[in-house]
């Protein structure tokens, strides 16, 4: 029988169980997909520990993967048997389930891969890259007029935002927690890097922008960084809040934004920017083009076997991962 990693209860990495599963046949509009590579996302930790509720137990978690189509259900026309495809669940509970060898999957969410995008690269970047795509094109359309602050700049989403925004001519300032990550961020898009364990983020952001502050902050850290992100902005600046690696942001009086310089906040969510197959494919083309051009590098620094997924979770929670992490089924 095929193997999968399921959780039967919320908890730490020890609740991840590598076990046999019954996959079944693809339903109408679905394909049977054999994974070749599986991406690791910080959101997987939230689904494992209950921050993002699961619809039922046991549950195969995991939000992104790449594989080969093995069989088609009825009415599937956009892919064929043998196609190499990738997908992101986009945080949608019913589409999760990439921690496995074989799965059924909604065909409409699949993206066919160009020949120059490897399976590992696709699995590593499809969620993080599509997230970066909508954040810098829609949540805050970055231009050469911008000076932006990118939190977790040596992390998966952050390293793509930094590199891609730089191609638009923006001044890119990264935030990381160690000197090792600072070196990585400097090689992946950042003109300047703030080391959060040694420097005051808002003060440094102002210093690096001649006292003005940045025009936008891309923040997926949440609780720990919310106040410093606001303080780093110049008048009319925008905070793009799209995650909470350190915990959720506490309740907030919106009229503080008035006093701080008529600031704005937007809360980015993947699913609302990727509601149709056409939208996914159009944004994926934009991602594949920028990666194929070499302007955005997808640096895979950690590799694990799916059976060792608990080690991958421990590494990510300990903040010891740099760049992308991929698992092989
Ligand atoms: N809204 C959306 O559409 C969307 C889509 C995809 C992902 N996300 C979110 O984007 C974020 C990044 O995801 P990712 O998969 O690319 O992860 P990642 O950035 O590779 O890893 C998380 C990073 O967060 C930083 N961090 C800061 N405080 C932390 C804490 N208390 N505990 C752990 N890490 C902490 C660490 O970097 P430093 O050590 O350098 O601080 C760590 O490396 C996650 O919050 C995820 O949920 C949102």
PDB file of N, CA and C in Angstrom, residues 67-119:
ATOM      1  N   UNK A  67       4.461  15.997  -9.098  1.00  0.00           N
ATOM      2  CA  UNK A  67       4.388  14.580  -9.411  1.00  0.00           C
ATOM      3  C   UNK A  67       3.962  14.349 -10.845  1.00  0.00           C
ATOM      4  N   UNK A  68       3.642  13.074 -11.110  1.00  0.00           N
ATOM      5  CA  UNK A  68       3.245  12.653 -12.453  1.00  0.00           C
ATOM      6  C   UNK A  68       1.817  12.120 -12.385  1.00  0.00           C
ATOM      7  N   UNK A  69       0.995  12.542 -13.340  1.00  0.00           N
ATOM      8  CA  UNK A  69      -0.400  12.090 -13.383  1.00  0.00           C
ATOM      9  C   UNK A  69      -0.428  10.618 -13.799  1.00  0.00           C
ATOM     10  N   UNK A  70      -1.069   9.787 -12.962  1.00  0.00           N
ATOM     11  CA  UNK A  70      -1.125   8.341 -13.252  1.00  0.00           C
ATOM     12  C   UNK A  70      -2.461   7.905 -13.831  1.00  0.00           C
ATOM     13  N   UNK A  71      -3.529   8.593 -13.470  1.00  0.00           N
ATOM     14  CA  UNK A  71      -4.858   8.214 -13.986  1.00  0.00           C
ATOM     15  C   UNK A  71      -5.771   9.433 -13.903  1.00  0.00           C
ATOM     16  N   UNK A  72      -6.800   9.431 -14.764  1.00  0.00           N
ATOM     17  CA  UNK A  72      -7.741  10.553 -14.793  1.00  0.00           C
ATOM     18  C   UNK A  72      -9.117  10.104 -14.331  1.00  0.00           C
ATOM     19  N   UNK A  73      -9.801  10.948 -13.544  1.00  0.00           N
ATOM     20  CA  UNK A  73     -11.209  10.743 -13.286  1.00  0.00           C
ATOM     21  C   UNK A  73     -12.021  11.291 -14.452  1.00  0.00           C
ATOM     22  N   UNK A  74     -13.336  11.180 -14.349  1.00  0.00           N
ATOM     23  CA  UNK A  74     -14.196  11.681 -15.430  1.00  0.00           C
ATOM     24  C   UNK A  74     -14.078  13.199 -15.552  1.00  0.00           C
ATOM     25  N   UNK A  75     -14.250  13.687 -16.793  1.00  0.00           N
ATOM     26  CA  UNK A  75     -14.339  15.123 -17.093  1.00  0.00           C
ATOM     27  C   UNK A  75     -13.039  15.901 -16.888  1.00  0.00           C
ATOM     28  N   UNK A  76     -11.918  15.223 -16.821  1.00  0.00           N
ATOM     29  CA  UNK A  76     -10.643  15.959 -16.702  1.00  0.00           C
ATOM     30  C   UNK A  76     -10.092  16.181 -18.098  1.00  0.00           C
ATOM     31  N   UNK A  77      -9.887  17.458 -18.464  1.00  0.00           N
ATOM     32  CA  UNK A  77      -9.408  17.762 -19.818  1.00  0.00           C
ATOM     33  C   UNK A  77      -8.117  18.596 -19.812  1.00  0.00           C
ATOM     34  N   UNK A  78      -7.770  19.184 -18.666  1.00  0.00           N
ATOM     35  CA  UNK A  78      -6.626  20.122 -18.683  1.00  0.00           C
ATOM     36  C   UNK A  78      -5.271  19.432 -18.508  1.00  0.00           C
ATOM     37  N   UNK A  79      -5.252  18.147 -18.094  1.00  0.00           N
ATOM     38  CA  UNK A  79      -3.990  17.406 -17.992  1.00  0.00           C
ATOM     39  C   UNK A  79      -4.208  15.998 -18.539  1.00  0.00           C
ATOM     40  N   UNK A  80      -3.087  15.305 -18.856  1.00  0.00           N
ATOM     41  CA  UNK A  80      -3.162  13.946 -19.405  1.00  0.00           C
ATOM     42  C   UNK A  80      -2.272  13.021 -18.572  1.00  0.00           C
ATOM     43  N   UNK A  81      -2.510  11.722 -18.714  1.00  0.00           N
ATOM     44  CA  UNK A  81      -1.669  10.736 -18.031  1.00  0.00           C
ATOM     45  C   UNK A  81      -0.213  10.939 -18.492  1.00  0.00           C
ATOM     46  N   UNK A  82       0.709  10.957 -17.520  1.00  0.00           N
ATOM     47  CA  UNK A  82       2.127  11.162 -17.833  1.00  0.00           C
ATOM     48  C   UNK A  82       2.593  12.596 -17.676  1.00  0.00           C
ATOM     49  N   UNK A  83       1.657  13.559 -17.558  1.00  0.00           N
ATOM     50  CA  UNK A  83       2.066  14.966 -17.398  1.00  0.00           C
ATOM     51  C   UNK A  83       2.780  15.164 -16.068  1.00  0.00           C
ATOM     52  N   UNK A  84       3.787  16.022 -16.096  1.00  0.00           N
ATOM     53  CA  UNK A  84       4.497  16.432 -14.885  1.00  0.00           C
ATOM     54  C   UNK A  84       3.823  17.716 -14.392  1.00  0.00           C
ATOM     55  N   UNK A  85       3.330  17.694 -13.157  1.00  0.00           N
ATOM     56  CA  UNK A  85       2.515  18.820 -12.660  1.00  0.00           C
ATOM     57  C   UNK A  85       2.915  19.171 -11.224  1.00  0.00           C
ATOM     58  N   UNK A  86       2.536  20.379 -10.826  1.00  0.00           N
ATOM     59  CA  UNK A  86       2.728  20.807  -9.434  1.00  0.00           C
ATOM     60  C   UNK A  86       1.453  21.490  -8.969  1.00  0.00           C
ATOM     61  N   UNK A  87       1.315  21.631  -7.651  1.00  0.00           N
ATOM     62  CA  UNK A  87       0.119  22.283  -7.109  1.00  0.00           C
ATOM     63  C   UNK A  87       0.411  22.823  -5.719  1.00  0.00           C
ATOM     64  N   UNK A  88      -0.455  23.758  -5.317  1.00  0.00           N
ATOM     65  CA  UNK A  88      -0.464  24.226  -3.930  1.00  0.00           C
ATOM     66  C   UNK A  88      -1.879  24.103  -3.407  1.00  0.00           C
ATOM     67  N   UNK A  89      -2.012  23.688  -2.152  1.00  0.00           N
ATOM     68  CA  UNK A  89      -3.354  23.645  -1.561  1.00  0.00           C
ATOM     69  C   UNK A  89      -3.838  25.060  -1.272  1.00  0.00           C
ATOM     70  N   UNK A  90      -2.898  26.008  -1.188  1.00  0.00           N
ATOM     71  CA  UNK A  90      -3.272  27.392  -0.904  1.00  0.00           C
ATOM     72  C   UNK A  90      -3.955  27.556   0.439  1.00  0.00           C
ATOM     73  N   UNK A  91      -3.676  26.664   1.356  1.00  0.00           N
ATOM     74  CA  UNK A  91      -4.279  26.761   2.688  1.00  0.00           C
ATOM     75  C   UNK A  91      -5.688  26.199   2.756  1.00  0.00           C
ATOM     76  N   UNK A  92      -6.158  25.630   1.652  1.00  0.00           N
ATOM     77  CA  UNK A  92      -7.521  25.098   1.616  1.00  0.00           C
ATOM     78  C   UNK A  92      -7.526  23.699   2.232  1.00  0.00           C
ATOM     79  N   UNK A  93      -8.322  23.527   3.295  1.00  0.00           N
ATOM     80  CA  UNK A  93      -8.267  22.274   4.068  1.00  0.00           C
ATOM     81  C   UNK A  93      -8.533  21.046   3.193  1.00  0.00           C
ATOM     82  N   UNK A  94      -9.469  21.165   2.247  1.00  0.00           N
ATOM     83  CA  UNK A  94      -9.842  19.990   1.460  1.00  0.00           C
ATOM     84  C   UNK A  94      -8.831  19.662   0.363  1.00  0.00           C
ATOM     85  N   UNK A  95      -7.905  20.575   0.096  1.00  0.00           N
ATOM     86  CA  UNK A  95      -6.891  20.325  -0.940  1.00  0.00           C
ATOM     87  C   UNK A  95      -5.553  19.915  -0.353  1.00  0.00           C
ATOM     88  N   UNK A  96      -5.428  20.012   0.979  1.00  0.00           N
ATOM     89  CA  UNK A  96      -4.171  19.602   1.612  1.00  0.00           C
ATOM     90  C   UNK A  96      -3.947  18.117   1.409  1.00  0.00           C
ATOM     91  N   UNK A  97      -2.753  17.643   1.787  1.00  0.00           N
ATOM     92  CA  UNK A  97      -2.523  16.205   1.708  1.00  0.00           C
ATOM     93  C   UNK A  97      -1.342  15.844   0.843  1.00  0.00           C
ATOM     94  N   UNK A  98      -0.301  16.692   0.820  1.00  0.00           N
ATOM     95  CA  UNK A  98       0.849  16.384  -0.049  1.00  0.00           C
ATOM     96  C   UNK A  98       1.885  15.485   0.609  1.00  0.00           C
ATOM     97  N   UNK A  99       1.765  15.205   1.917  1.00  0.00           N
ATOM     98  CA  UNK A  99       2.753  14.346   2.584  1.00  0.00           C
ATOM     99  C   UNK A  99       2.441  12.876   2.292  1.00  0.00           C
ATOM    100  N   UNK A 100       2.623  12.477   1.043  1.00  0.00           N
ATOM    101  CA  UNK A 100       2.283  11.095   0.686  1.00  0.00           C
ATOM    102  C   UNK A 100       2.949  10.713  -0.634  1.00  0.00           C
ATOM    103  N   UNK A 101       2.948   9.407  -0.917  1.00  0.00           N
ATOM    104  CA  UNK A 101       3.486   8.927  -2.196  1.00  0.00           C
ATOM    105  C   UNK A 101       2.484   9.116  -3.325  1.00  0.00           C
ATOM    106  N   UNK A 102       1.215   8.847  -3.021  1.00  0.00           N
ATOM    107  CA  UNK A 102       0.168   8.807  -4.055  1.00  0.00           C
ATOM    108  C   UNK A 102      -1.083   9.458  -3.487  1.00  0.00           C
ATOM    109  N   UNK A 103      -1.766  10.285  -4.288  1.00  0.00           N
ATOM    110  CA  UNK A 103      -2.993  10.920  -3.803  1.00  0.00           C
ATOM    111  C   UNK A 103      -3.945  11.186  -4.964  1.00  0.00           C
ATOM    112  N   UNK A 104      -5.197  11.423  -4.638  1.00  0.00           N
ATOM    113  CA  UNK A 104      -6.112  11.994  -5.618  1.00  0.00           C
ATOM    114  C   UNK A 104      -6.080  13.506  -5.419  1.00  0.00           C
ATOM    115  N   UNK A 105      -6.287  14.237  -6.510  1.00  0.00           N
ATOM    116  CA  UNK A 105      -6.157  15.699  -6.434  1.00  0.00           C
ATOM    117  C   UNK A 105      -7.069  16.348  -7.463  1.00  0.00           C
ATOM    118  N   UNK A 106      -7.683  17.461  -7.080  1.00  0.00           N
ATOM    119  CA  UNK A 106      -8.503  18.265  -7.967  1.00  0.00           C
ATOM    120  C   UNK A 106      -7.665  18.722  -9.172  1.00  0.00           C
ATOM    121  N   UNK A 107      -8.046  18.306 -10.384  1.00  0.00           N
ATOM    122  CA  UNK A 107      -7.226  18.575 -11.569  1.00  0.00           C
ATOM    123  C   UNK A 107      -7.128  20.067 -11.873  1.00  0.00           C
ATOM    124  N   UNK A 108      -8.177  20.813 -11.554  1.00  0.00           N
ATOM    125  CA  UNK A 108      -8.207  22.236 -11.901  1.00  0.00           C
ATOM    126  C   UNK A 108      -7.105  23.028 -11.196  1.00  0.00           C
ATOM    127  N   UNK A 109      -6.610  22.524 -10.065  1.00  0.00           N
ATOM    128  CA  UNK A 109      -5.573  23.249  -9.309  1.00  0.00           C
ATOM    129  C   UNK A 109      -4.164  22.900  -9.793  1.00  0.00           C
ATOM    130  N   UNK A 110      -4.038  21.978 -10.768  1.00  0.00           N
ATOM    131  CA  UNK A 110      -2.712  21.538 -11.216  1.00  0.00           C
ATOM    132  C   UNK A 110      -2.133  22.479 -12.259  1.00  0.00           C
ATOM    133  N   UNK A 111      -0.815  22.615 -12.213  1.00  0.00           N
ATOM    134  CA  UNK A 111      -0.100  23.424 -13.200  1.00  0.00           C
ATOM    135  C   UNK A 111       0.903  22.514 -13.899  1.00  0.00           C
ATOM    136  N   UNK A 112       0.878  22.490 -15.226  1.00  0.00           N
ATOM    137  CA  UNK A 112       1.869  21.692 -15.965  1.00  0.00           C
ATOM    138  C   UNK A 112       3.220  22.404 -15.907  1.00  0.00           C
ATOM    139  N   UNK A 113       4.294  21.610 -15.818  1.00  0.00           N
ATOM    140  CA  UNK A 113       5.616  22.215 -15.629  1.00  0.00           C
ATOM    141  C   UNK A 113       6.367  22.362 -16.943  1.00  0.00           C
ATOM    142  N   UNK A 114       6.999  23.517 -17.151  1.00  0.00           N
ATOM    143  CA  UNK A 114       7.900  23.645 -18.302  1.00  0.00           C
ATOM    144  C   UNK A 114       9.102  22.721 -18.116  1.00  0.00           C
ATOM    145  N   UNK A 115       9.765  22.348 -19.220  1.00  0.00           N
ATOM    146  CA  UNK A 115      10.836  21.339 -19.143  1.00  0.00           C
ATOM    147  C   UNK A 115      12.030  21.826 -18.318  1.00  0.00           C
ATOM    148  N   UNK A 116      12.229  23.142 -18.201  1.00  0.00           N
ATOM    149  CA  UNK A 116      13.418  23.618 -17.477  1.00  0.00           C
ATOM    150  C   UNK A 116      13.173  23.820 -15.975  1.00  0.00           C
ATOM    151  N   UNK A 117      11.985  23.490 -15.490  1.00  0.00           N
ATOM    152  CA  UNK A 117      11.714  23.561 -14.046  1.00  0.00           C
ATOM    153  C   UNK A 117      11.748  22.130 -13.506  1.00  0.00           C
ATOM    154  N   UNK A 118      12.713  21.827 -12.630  1.00  0.00           N
ATOM    155  CA  UNK A 118      12.830  20.455 -12.120  1.00  0.00           C
ATOM    156  C   UNK A 118      11.716  20.158 -11.107  1.00  0.00           C
ATOM    157  N   UNK A 119      11.533  18.866 -10.851  1.00  0.00           N
ATOM    158  CA  UNK A 119      10.494  18.465  -9.895  1.00  0.00           C
ATOM    159  C   UNK A 119      10.766  19.056  -8.508  1.00  0.00           C
TER     160      UNK A 119
END
